[in-house]
Every structure is written in C-alpha cells, then in structure tokens.
Coordinates of C-alpha atoms and ligand atoms in Angstrom, one line a residue:
M1 CA 0.2 -0.3 -0.2
E2 CA 3.0 2.2 0.7
D3 CA 2.4 6.0 -1.2
E4 CA -0.5 4.8 -2.6
K5 CA -3.6 7.2 -3.7
F6 CA -7.1 6.9 -2.5
D7 CA -10.7 9.1 -2.7
A8 CA -10.4 9.2 0.7
I9 CA -9.5 7.5 3.8
V10 CA -11.5 7.6 7.1
V11 CA -9.5 7.4 10.8
G12 CA -11.4 4.7 13.1
A13 CA -13.9 2.2 12.5
G14 CA -16.0 3.7 15.1
P15 CA -19.9 4.2 14.6
A16 CA -19.0 7.8 12.6
G17 CA -16.4 6.3 11.1
S18 CA -18.1 3.3 9.3
A19 CA -21.2 5.7 8.4
A20 CA -18.8 7.8 6.1
A21 CA -17.1 4.9 4.3
L22 CA -19.9 3.3 4.0
T23 CA -22.0 6.6 2.5
M24 CA -18.8 7.3 -0.1
A25 CA -18.5 3.5 -1.1
K26 CA -22.0 2.9 -2.4
A27 CA -21.6 5.9 -4.4
G28 CA -18.2 4.6 -5.8
M29 CA -15.7 6.1 -4.3
N30 CA -12.0 4.2 -3.9
V31 CA -12.0 4.1 0.5
V32 CA -9.9 3.0 3.0
V33 CA -10.2 2.1 6.5
F34 CA -7.7 2.3 9.6
E35 CA -8.7 1.6 12.9
R36 CA -6.4 0.7 15.6
G37 CA -7.8 -2.5 17.3
D38 CA -7.6 -5.9 16.9
Q39 CA -11.4 -5.6 14.8
P40 CA -13.8 -2.2 15.3
G41 CA -15.6 -1.8 18.6
S42 CA -12.7 -4.1 20.5
K43 CA -11.4 -0.6 21.6
N44 CA -15.4 0.9 22.1
V45 CA -17.2 1.6 26.0
M46 CA -21.2 2.4 25.9
G47 CA -24.1 2.2 27.7
G48 CA -25.4 1.9 25.1
V49 CA -28.5 2.9 23.2
L50 CA -29.0 2.5 19.7
F51 CA -31.3 4.9 18.4
R52 CA -33.3 3.6 14.9
E53 CA -33.5 6.6 12.8
A54 CA -30.1 8.3 12.3
T55 CA -28.6 4.6 12.3
E56 CA -31.7 3.4 9.6
S57 CA -30.3 6.8 7.4
A58 CA -26.7 5.4 6.8
F59 CA -27.0 1.7 7.6
G60 CA -30.7 0.9 6.2
Q61 CA -32.7 -1.0 8.1
F62 CA -30.7 -2.7 10.2
W63 CA -33.2 -4.7 12.4
N64 CA -34.1 -6.4 9.2
N65 CA -30.9 -6.7 8.1
G66 CA -28.7 -9.4 11.1
A67 CA -27.6 -6.6 13.1
P68 CA -26.6 -7.8 16.1
L69 CA -29.0 -5.4 18.4
E70 CA -30.2 -7.1 22.5
R71 CA -33.2 -5.8 22.6
A72 CA -36.0 -3.2 21.2
V73 CA -36.3 -0.4 24.0
I74 CA -40.3 0.0 25.1
D75 CA -39.9 1.2 28.3
Q76 CA -37.2 4.2 29.8
R77 CA -37.7 4.8 33.4
L78 CA -35.9 8.4 35.4
W79 CA -35.1 7.4 38.9
L80 CA -33.6 9.8 41.4
L81 CA -32.3 8.6 44.2
G82 CA -32.4 9.4 47.9
K83 CA -30.0 7.3 50.3
E84 CA -32.8 4.4 50.7
S85 CA -35.4 5.8 48.5
V86 CA -36.1 7.2 44.8
V87 CA -39.0 9.0 42.9
M88 CA -40.0 7.4 39.9
G89 CA -40.8 8.0 36.6
G90 CA -40.8 7.0 33.2
F91 CA -42.3 6.0 29.8
R92 CA -43.6 2.9 28.7
T93 CA -45.2 2.0 25.0
E94 CA -45.8 -1.3 23.5
E95 CA -45.4 0.8 20.0
F96 CA -41.6 0.5 20.6
A97 CA -41.5 -3.2 20.5
Q98 CA -42.9 -2.7 17.1
P99 CA -41.0 -1.7 13.4
P100 CA -39.6 0.9 12.5
Y101 CA -38.7 1.3 16.7
N102 CA -37.9 3.9 18.3
A103 CA -34.4 2.5 19.7
F104 CA -32.5 -0.7 20.6
T105 CA -29.9 -1.7 23.9
V106 CA -26.5 -3.2 22.2
L107 CA -23.0 -4.0 22.5
R108 CA -20.3 -2.4 20.5
A109 CA -18.1 -5.4 20.3
H110 CA -20.7 -7.1 18.3
L111 CA -22.4 -3.9 16.7
D112 CA -19.4 -2.4 15.4
P113 CA -17.9 -5.2 13.3
W114 CA -21.4 -5.7 11.6
F115 CA -21.6 -1.8 10.9
A116 CA -17.8 -1.9 9.4
K117 CA -18.6 -5.2 7.0
Q118 CA -21.7 -3.0 5.6
A119 CA -18.7 -0.6 4.4
E120 CA -16.8 -3.2 3.4
E121 CA -19.5 -5.3 1.5
A122 CA -20.3 -1.8 0.0
G123 CA -16.4 -1.6 -1.0
A124 CA -13.7 -0.4 1.7
Y125 CA -10.8 -1.9 2.6
V126 CA -11.4 -2.0 6.5
I127 CA -7.5 -2.3 7.9
T128 CA -7.5 -3.6 11.6
E129 CA -4.5 -3.2 14.2
T130 CA -3.3 0.0 11.9
Q131 CA -2.7 3.5 13.9
V132 CA -2.6 6.7 11.8
T133 CA 0.0 8.6 14.0
D134 CA 0.1 12.0 12.0
L135 CA -1.9 13.6 8.8
I136 CA 0.5 14.7 5.5
F137 CA 0.1 18.5 4.6
D138 CA 0.0 20.1 1.3
N139 CA 1.0 23.2 2.5
A140 CA -2.2 23.4 4.4
K141 CA -4.3 21.1 3.1
V142 CA -4.7 17.3 4.1
V143 CA -3.8 15.1 1.5
G144 CA -2.3 11.5 3.0
V145 CA -1.9 9.7 6.9
R146 CA 1.0 8.1 8.1
T147 CA 0.4 4.4 9.4
G148 CA 2.9 3.0 12.1
R149 CA 2.3 -0.5 9.5
E150 CA 1.4 0.7 6.4
G151 CA 3.4 3.6 5.8
D152 CA 2.3 6.9 4.1
L153 CA -0.9 6.9 2.0
Y154 CA -2.5 9.6 0.6
A155 CA -6.1 10.2 -0.6
D156 CA -7.9 13.4 -1.5
V157 CA -9.8 13.4 1.5
V158 CA -9.5 12.3 5.0
I159 CA -12.3 12.0 7.5
M160 CA -11.1 11.6 11.3
A161 CA -13.7 9.3 13.2
E162 CA -11.5 8.7 15.8
G163 CA -13.0 9.4 18.7
I164 CA -13.0 11.3 22.1
N165 CA -9.1 11.8 22.1
A166 CA -7.9 12.0 18.6
F167 CA -5.0 12.0 18.9
A168 CA -3.8 12.5 15.2
A169 CA -6.6 15.0 14.2
A170 CA -5.3 16.9 17.7
K171 CA -1.7 16.6 16.6
A172 CA -2.5 17.9 13.5
G173 CA -4.1 20.7 15.0
L174 CA -7.4 20.3 13.8
R175 CA -8.8 20.1 17.2
R176 CA -7.9 21.2 20.9
D177 CA -7.8 18.4 23.4
F178 CA -11.1 18.6 25.4
T179 CA -10.3 20.2 29.3
M180 CA -11.4 18.2 32.3
E181 CA -14.6 20.4 32.0
N182 CA -15.1 19.7 28.4
A183 CA -15.8 15.0 29.2
A184 CA -17.1 13.2 31.3
L185 CA -15.2 10.1 32.5
A186 CA -18.0 6.5 32.3
V187 CA -17.5 3.1 33.9
K188 CA -19.4 0.0 32.6
E189 CA -20.1 -3.3 33.8
I190 CA -21.6 -5.7 32.3
H191 CA -23.5 -8.4 34.6
A192 CA -24.2 -11.5 33.0
L193 CA -28.5 -12.9 34.3
P194 CA -30.2 -15.2 32.7
E195 CA -32.8 -14.2 30.4
E196 CA -35.9 -15.0 31.7
V197 CA -34.8 -13.7 35.2
I198 CA -33.8 -9.9 33.2
N199 CA -37.7 -10.7 31.9
Q200 CA -39.1 -11.3 35.2
R201 CA -37.2 -8.4 37.2
F202 CA -37.5 -5.9 34.8
N203 CA -41.4 -6.6 33.9
V204 CA -40.8 -7.2 30.1
P205 CA -41.2 -10.4 27.4
S206 CA -38.1 -11.6 25.7
G207 CA -36.7 -9.0 22.8
Q208 CA -37.9 -5.9 24.7
G209 CA -35.9 -3.8 26.9
V210 CA -35.5 -1.2 29.8
T211 CA -33.8 1.5 29.9
I212 CA -33.0 3.2 33.9
L213 CA -31.4 6.5 34.4
L214 CA -30.1 7.6 37.4
T215 CA -28.8 10.1 39.5
G216 CA -29.3 11.2 43.1
E217 CA -27.2 11.5 46.5
F218 CA -24.9 8.8 45.1
A219 CA -23.7 11.3 42.8
N220 CA -21.9 13.0 45.1
N221 CA -22.3 16.6 44.2
M222 CA -20.7 16.2 40.6
M223 CA -23.0 16.6 37.6
G224 CA -22.8 13.2 36.5
S225 CA -25.5 10.2 35.9
G226 CA -26.1 6.5 36.0
F227 CA -27.7 4.3 34.0
I228 CA -28.8 0.4 33.9
Y229 CA -29.7 -1.2 30.5
T230 CA -30.9 -4.7 29.7
N231 CA -29.7 -6.8 27.3
K232 CA -30.9 -9.9 26.5
D233 CA -28.6 -11.5 29.1
T234 CA -26.9 -9.3 30.5
L235 CA -27.1 -5.7 31.9
S236 CA -24.9 -3.0 31.5
V237 CA -24.7 -1.2 34.6
G238 CA -22.8 2.3 34.9
F239 CA -22.0 6.3 36.1
G240 CA -20.2 9.2 34.1
A241 CA -19.7 12.8 35.4
I242 CA -17.2 15.3 34.4
V243 CA -13.8 14.6 35.0
S244 CA -13.0 18.3 35.8
H245 CA -15.9 17.1 39.2
M246 CA -14.6 14.2 40.1
V247 CA -10.7 15.6 40.8
E248 CA -12.3 17.9 43.0
T249 CA -14.7 15.7 45.0
K250 CA -11.9 13.4 45.0
S251 CA -14.4 10.3 44.0
R252 CA -13.4 7.6 42.1
P253 CA -15.4 5.9 39.7
N254 CA -14.9 1.9 41.5
D255 CA -16.5 3.6 44.2
L256 CA -19.2 5.7 42.5
I257 CA -20.3 2.4 40.8
E258 CA -20.1 0.3 44.2
E259 CA -22.3 2.5 46.1
L260 CA -24.9 3.1 43.0
K261 CA -25.2 -1.3 43.1
A262 CA -25.3 -1.3 46.9
H263 CA -28.5 1.6 46.6
P264 CA -31.6 -1.1 47.6
A265 CA -33.8 0.0 44.8
I266 CA -30.4 -1.4 42.7
K267 CA -29.6 -4.4 44.5
P268 CA -32.2 -6.6 43.8
L269 CA -32.4 -5.9 40.4
L270 CA -28.4 -6.9 40.0
E271 CA -28.5 -9.8 42.7
G272 CA -27.2 -13.2 41.8
S273 CA -25.1 -11.7 38.5
E274 CA -22.2 -12.0 37.2
I275 CA -20.0 -9.7 36.2
K276 CA -18.3 -9.9 32.8
E277 CA -16.5 -6.7 31.7
Y278 CA -15.0 -3.7 33.2
S279 CA -14.3 -0.9 31.1
A280 CA -14.0 3.4 31.2
H281 CA -14.2 5.4 28.4
L282 CA -14.4 9.5 28.0
I283 CA -16.7 10.8 26.8
P284 CA -17.7 14.9 25.1
E285 CA -19.4 17.1 27.0
V286 CA -18.2 20.5 25.2
K287 CA -19.4 24.0 25.4
Y288 CA -21.2 24.6 22.3
E289 CA -18.9 27.8 21.3
E290 CA -15.8 25.3 22.0
L291 CA -17.2 22.9 19.0
P292 CA -14.3 22.8 16.6
R293 CA -14.8 23.6 13.3
P294 CA -15.6 20.8 11.7
Y295 CA -14.0 20.6 8.2
G296 CA -11.4 22.9 6.5
D297 CA -8.8 22.1 3.3
G298 CA -9.0 18.4 2.5
Y299 CA -10.2 17.0 5.9
M300 CA -14.0 16.5 8.2
L301 CA -14.5 15.8 11.7
V302 CA -17.2 13.7 12.8
G303 CA -18.6 11.5 15.8
D304 CA -17.0 12.5 19.3
T305 CA -13.9 13.5 17.0
A306 CA -15.8 16.9 16.7
G307 CA -17.4 17.0 20.4
F308 CA -20.7 15.7 18.6
V309 CA -23.0 14.3 21.9
N310 CA -25.5 15.1 23.6
F311 CA -24.7 14.7 26.8
L312 CA -28.1 15.6 28.8
F313 CA -29.9 13.2 26.7
Q314 CA -27.1 10.3 26.6
E315 CA -26.7 10.4 22.9
G316 CA -24.2 10.2 21.1
C317 CA -24.3 7.5 18.9
N318 CA -27.1 8.8 16.6
L319 CA -24.8 12.0 16.2
A320 CA -21.8 10.1 15.6
I321 CA -23.6 8.2 12.6
A322 CA -25.8 11.0 11.4
S323 CA -22.2 13.4 11.0
G324 CA -20.6 10.3 9.5
R325 CA -23.5 9.5 7.1
M326 CA -23.1 13.4 6.3
A327 CA -19.5 14.1 5.8
G328 CA -19.9 10.9 3.1
E329 CA -22.4 12.5 1.2
T330 CA -20.3 16.1 1.7
A331 CA -17.0 14.0 0.5
V332 CA -19.5 12.4 -2.9
E333 CA -20.3 15.7 -3.8
A334 CA -16.3 16.6 -4.1
W335 CA -15.6 14.3 -5.8
K336 CA -18.0 14.5 -8.3
K337 CA -16.6 17.9 -8.2
G338 CA -12.9 17.1 -7.8
D339 CA -12.6 20.1 -5.4
Y340 CA -12.0 19.3 -1.9
S341 CA -11.1 22.8 -0.3
S342 CA -12.9 24.1 2.3
A343 CA -14.9 25.8 0.5
T344 CA -16.4 22.8 -1.0
L345 CA -16.4 20.9 2.2
Q346 CA -18.3 23.5 3.8
A347 CA -21.4 22.1 2.4
Y348 CA -20.6 19.3 5.7
G349 CA -20.9 22.0 8.1
D350 CA -23.8 23.9 6.5
K351 CA -25.9 19.9 6.9
L352 CA -25.2 19.5 10.2
K353 CA -26.3 23.2 11.3
D354 CA -29.5 21.9 8.9
S355 CA -29.8 18.7 10.5
F356 CA -31.1 17.6 14.6
V357 CA -27.2 17.6 15.0
M358 CA -26.5 20.8 15.6
K359 CA -29.7 22.6 16.5
D360 CA -29.9 20.1 19.3
L361 CA -26.5 21.3 20.5
Y362 CA -27.6 24.9 19.8
S363 CA -30.4 25.1 21.9
L364 CA -29.0 23.0 24.4
R365 CA -26.3 25.0 24.5
N366 CA -26.5 26.8 28.2
A367 CA -26.9 23.4 29.6
P368 CA -23.3 22.0 30.1
A369 CA -22.4 25.6 31.8
F370 CA -25.5 25.7 34.0
F371 CA -25.7 22.1 35.1
R372 CA -22.1 22.1 35.9
D373 CA -23.1 25.3 38.1
H374 CA -25.7 24.2 39.8
R375 CA -24.9 20.4 41.3
E376 CA -28.2 20.8 43.3
F377 CA -30.3 18.9 40.3
F378 CA -28.1 15.9 41.3
G379 CA -27.2 16.4 45.0
I380 CA -30.1 18.4 47.1
Y381 CA -33.0 18.1 44.5
P382 CA -33.6 15.1 44.7
R383 CA -32.8 14.2 48.1
M384 CA -35.4 17.3 49.0
L385 CA -37.9 15.3 46.7
N386 CA -37.4 12.0 48.4
A387 CA -38.6 13.3 51.6
A388 CA -41.2 15.2 50.0
M389 CA -42.6 12.4 49.1
Q390 CA -41.3 10.2 51.9
E391 CA -43.0 12.6 54.4
F392 CA -46.2 12.5 51.9
L393 CA -46.6 8.8 51.5
T394 CA -45.9 8.1 55.5
V395 CA -49.6 7.6 56.7
D396 CA -50.2 8.4 60.2
A397 CA -52.2 10.2 62.5
T398 CA -50.9 13.7 61.3
P399 CA -53.7 15.4 59.1
K400 CA -52.7 15.8 55.1
R401 CA -52.7 20.1 55.2
V402 CA -50.2 19.6 58.3
K403 CA -48.2 17.1 56.5
A404 CA -48.6 19.3 52.9
F405 CA -47.4 22.2 55.5
E406 CA -44.0 20.5 57.3
I407 CA -43.3 19.6 53.9
F408 CA -42.9 23.5 52.5
H409 CA -41.2 23.9 55.6
M410 CA -39.0 21.7 54.8
V411 CA -38.3 22.5 51.4
R412 CA -38.0 26.2 52.5
R413 CA -35.2 25.6 54.9
T414 CA -33.7 23.0 52.8
R415 CA -33.3 25.9 50.6
P416 CA -34.8 29.6 50.0
L417 CA -37.8 29.4 48.0
W418 CA -36.4 31.9 45.7
R419 CA -33.3 30.2 44.8
I420 CA -35.5 27.3 44.1
G421 CA -37.7 29.9 42.0
K422 CA -34.6 30.9 39.8
D423 CA -33.0 27.2 40.0
M424 CA -36.2 25.8 37.7
V425 CA -36.6 28.6 35.7
G426 CA -32.8 29.0 34.7
A427 CA -33.0 25.2 34.1
L428 CA -36.1 26.0 31.6
R429 CA -33.9 28.4 30.1
A430 CA -31.0 25.8 29.8
F431 CA -33.3 23.4 28.0
M432 CA -35.0 26.0 25.3
Ligands
FAD1 C1 -20.4 4.3 29.5 C2 -20.8 4.9 28.1 C3 -22.2 4.8 27.5 C4 -22.6 5.5 26.5 N1 -24.1 5.4 26.3 C5 -24.4 5.9 25.2 C6 -26.0 5.2 24.7 O1 -26.6 4.8 25.5 N2 -26.1 6.0 23.5 C7 -25.7 6.8 22.8 O2 -26.0 7.2 21.7 N3 -24.1 7.4 23.0 C8 -23.7 6.7 24.1 N4 -22.3 6.7 24.3 C9 -22.0 7.6 23.5 C10 -21.0 7.4 22.0 O3 -21.0 6.1 22.5 C11 -20.0 8.0 21.1 O4 -20.7 9.0 21.1 C12 -19.3 7.1 19.9 O5 -19.6 6.0 20.2 C13 -19.1 7.8 18.9 O6 -18.6 7.0 17.9 P1 -17.4 7.6 17.0 O7 -17.4 6.7 16.0 O8 -17.0 9.0 16.7 O9 -16.3 7.7 18.3 P2 -16.0 6.1 17.9 O10 -17.0 5.1 18.5 O11 -15.0 6.2 19.8 O12 -14.9 5.0 17.4 C14 -13.5 5.6 17.6 C15 -13.0 4.6 16.7 O13 -11.2 5.6 16.2 C16 -10.5 4.1 16.3 N5 -9.5 5.2 16.4 C17 -9.1 6.3 17.3 N6 -8.0 6.5 16.7 C18 -7.2 5.3 16.1 C19 -6.3 6.4 15.0 N7 -5.7 7.6 15.6 N8 -5.5 5.3 14.1 C20 -6.7 4.3 13.8 N9 -7.9 4.2 14.5 C21 -8.4 4.7 15.2 C22 -10.9 3.5 18.0 O14 -10.1 2.6 18.3 C23 -12.4 3.6 17.7 O15 -12.9 2.2 16.8 C24 -21.9 6.1 25.5 C25 -20.6 6.3 26.0 C26 -19.3 6.0 26.9 C27 -18.0 6.3 26.8

C-alpha cells in the first residue's frame, strides 16, 4: 500500500467512521478505513442505546438485516435516588416494540464489526491493527495519513473519526484537546443474568428492554448520572461524571459504581449476576462555543472527534452516525466536483447546521454550563423530593394539610424559595 492514493481515507472504524465509509463506498469512491483495534469495536465502550432513525439513515433497515441487537427499548425510566429511597418516573409504550422501532440496546463489541462489514461489503477496505499517527499536509491541505504498519497513504479527503481522544487530529492542530471541564469519565460493567430472570425483574418479554437513568445522592455532588440497560442476557450498568468534578470531589469511579450497586432499589435488580466486563471511557461534553470547526482543506471531523454528544439526553451514537453520513455525502459531492477545498467541504458544516445534530447542540448550548454550576439538580433536589414523597406517603395520625405544611417548611429550610424559583427558571432556559 506504500504511497498508494485513495479517494478517501477514514481514520477510526467506530459508528461515525463506518457510516462515512459506507456512504462513500456505496457511491463508488475508493475508500480505506484504518482502525487501531484488532477489530472494530474492540476498544469501544457505550451504555448503550442505539437510536433507530439516525442509524437507519446510514445503514438502512439494520434490524431486518442481521445487525446484532439486544432488545428493543420499550420502557424508559428515570430514577432519582435518595440514600435509601427512590422517586421514579418513566414512559412505556408497546409501539416502540414494533417496526420501525425507536431504539435498541446494543453491545458495541458485536455491533461495530457489523457496521464495518456493511462498509466493506459496499467496497471499502477496512484495515485493523493500524493506528494513524500523523496527518500529511501539502501546504495547509490534508493530503494523506502516516500509519505505523502501512506507511504513508494519500487521499483527496481524510475523515477523522477517531473518537474523543483524537490524537492524530489534535496533533495535526485540527482540534484542541478537550479539557477536564469538557469531558466526562464513564465506567461500565456488564453483568450476566439468565434472560428469563431479566424479563421477570424488569417486567418485559424477551426481545423487549428497559433503560433506567439514575441520578441523586450517590452522584456525590457532581454533574453525573448512572444507567442500567437490559440486554438479552446481560445488564449494562454504569456511571459517568464530569472529569473536573471527579478530581474536585476526589471521587473514584469504582467507589461510585459500588455505591450505586449497593442502593436498596438497585441491589435486587443485580442479585446473583456475574460481572463479565469492566471498562472506562471518556465522553465529550463540550461547550457549544468551544466545538471545533468540523471541516477544512481536505478533511472533515465526525462523531466524538468533533465533540458531537448530547450529554443531557445521553445521545452520542446517533450524532456520530448522522455526522459520518453527512461527511460521506459531502465527500461524494466533492469527488464529483473534483474539488476538496474548505469552500466545498463547508457543505458538511451547512448540512450539520440544518440537522438535529447542531440544532440540538445549539438549543442546549447553555445547559452544560448551567448544570455544571447548579449541581443541586444532582444532589439537593433529588434528596428534597425523596424526603417530601416519604413524608407525604407516610400514613399516620398527621392530617394531610399539616403534612403539606411540614413539607413546605422542610423545602424552605433546605433551600430558600427564591433560589428554588431561580434554579427552575434557569433549568427551563437551559433547555431552550
Ligand atoms: C459509558 C458510555 C456510555 C454511552 N452510552 C451511550 C448511549 O447509550 N447511547 C449513545 O448514543 N451514545 C452513548 N455513548 C456515546 C457514544 O459511545 C459515542 O458518542 C460514540 O461511540 C461515538 O462514535 P465515534 O465513531 O465518533 O467514536 P468511537 O466510537 O470512539 O470510535 C472511534 C474509533 O476510532 C479508533 N481510533 C481512534 N484513534 C485512531 C487512530 N489514530 N487510528 C486508527 N483508529 C483509531 C478507535 O479504536 C475506535 O474504534 C456512551 C459513551 C460511553 C463512554
């Protein structure tokens, strides 16, 4: 392959890279993908919920075409944990169990090879165990990559889909390193349990699944949340929080996940399970104004490399796939024009702006800073809500009116009413 020239090089065979490669290969471009892992997915970590719409936009009707899916998500729960109690909310519908579906639980070690195989079957070369170490420039234009195993390779366009760390993109100055404020550290365990036990404990039939998003006291005054997702015969259990908050509160991810698992509402769900895997990974949580420009002369940045994660809604894979597809489509247009300049690749930036990717990140642009500064939403408020519910639902000789009055005073003692009002208005604004 020494000194060979391709139409496009993709760096990284995660969901973003495979979506880009598939889109370009389908159009007839000569594409090579480099993946540093021994197979796609071997280095990847995700909760993980795969959202159907964005995935279908790149990979077609994947649920009918052999994609390794665990369960169709029909039941989404939000649990606010107190020390010993929990306030629960959620939504369940059988409609999400029918085509075209809304979301699936997945295991990335199985899913990523399937994504990469779709790109390969469309004609892309996927080369594993090969890390791209540097980008090659001609003046200011990216013209190729340097790899450990395959030497230098050239292409008209290079799509950087390296995930959050993006060592090659950062080294080449296409993106800055994300700071401790702009990244969350997540840890995840996979617990094995018989399928029937999962069905019973989570009240779902085989093939249908539950997601539980968790926050509250265990988050140790950090902007962070936990999750439990049902797979076929395993559970994905994890916790993530902003890295700078972990440093500041001297929290250790291991302790947090142990505390979560010991909670009286969680423990029975995991009882008798065997831990099969433990992994840790970073998640971008980049302030909108600090997102890198995702294109330039001869290159585009996609997925986590570009910081495209909707942290509040726990969405990353769909933004990665959608951005990979849009970068692929832009590369095809550039290939037809024979022009890979920044002016042409700007169409990728325009597509992103017209899509849910930038629209959601823009409308939530104030949320990261707001919730980082208002950690009450991960501590005081869940605690207050738990205490209020416990008081209200304890049936004793106290008349209900007196109880309501006592709850009101408890709330006021915990946090002045004007501050609660200000926090709530701020939270609403952060979502708009
Ligand atoms: C614990 C956790 C839970 C999550 N849960 C969810 C969820 O439930 N739903 C959701 O939508 N998102 C979730 N996310 C986010 C989601 O995983 C990411 O947004 C998504 O994986 C990004 O895809 P990507 O293709 O951009 O990057 P990645 O998936 O990180 O893939 C990058 C690939 O590039 C390879 N690579 C890197 N550098 C090089 C190099 N220089 N040369 C060659 N190869 C290279 C890597 O080995 C890897 O295969 C979660 C993340 C974490 C950490």
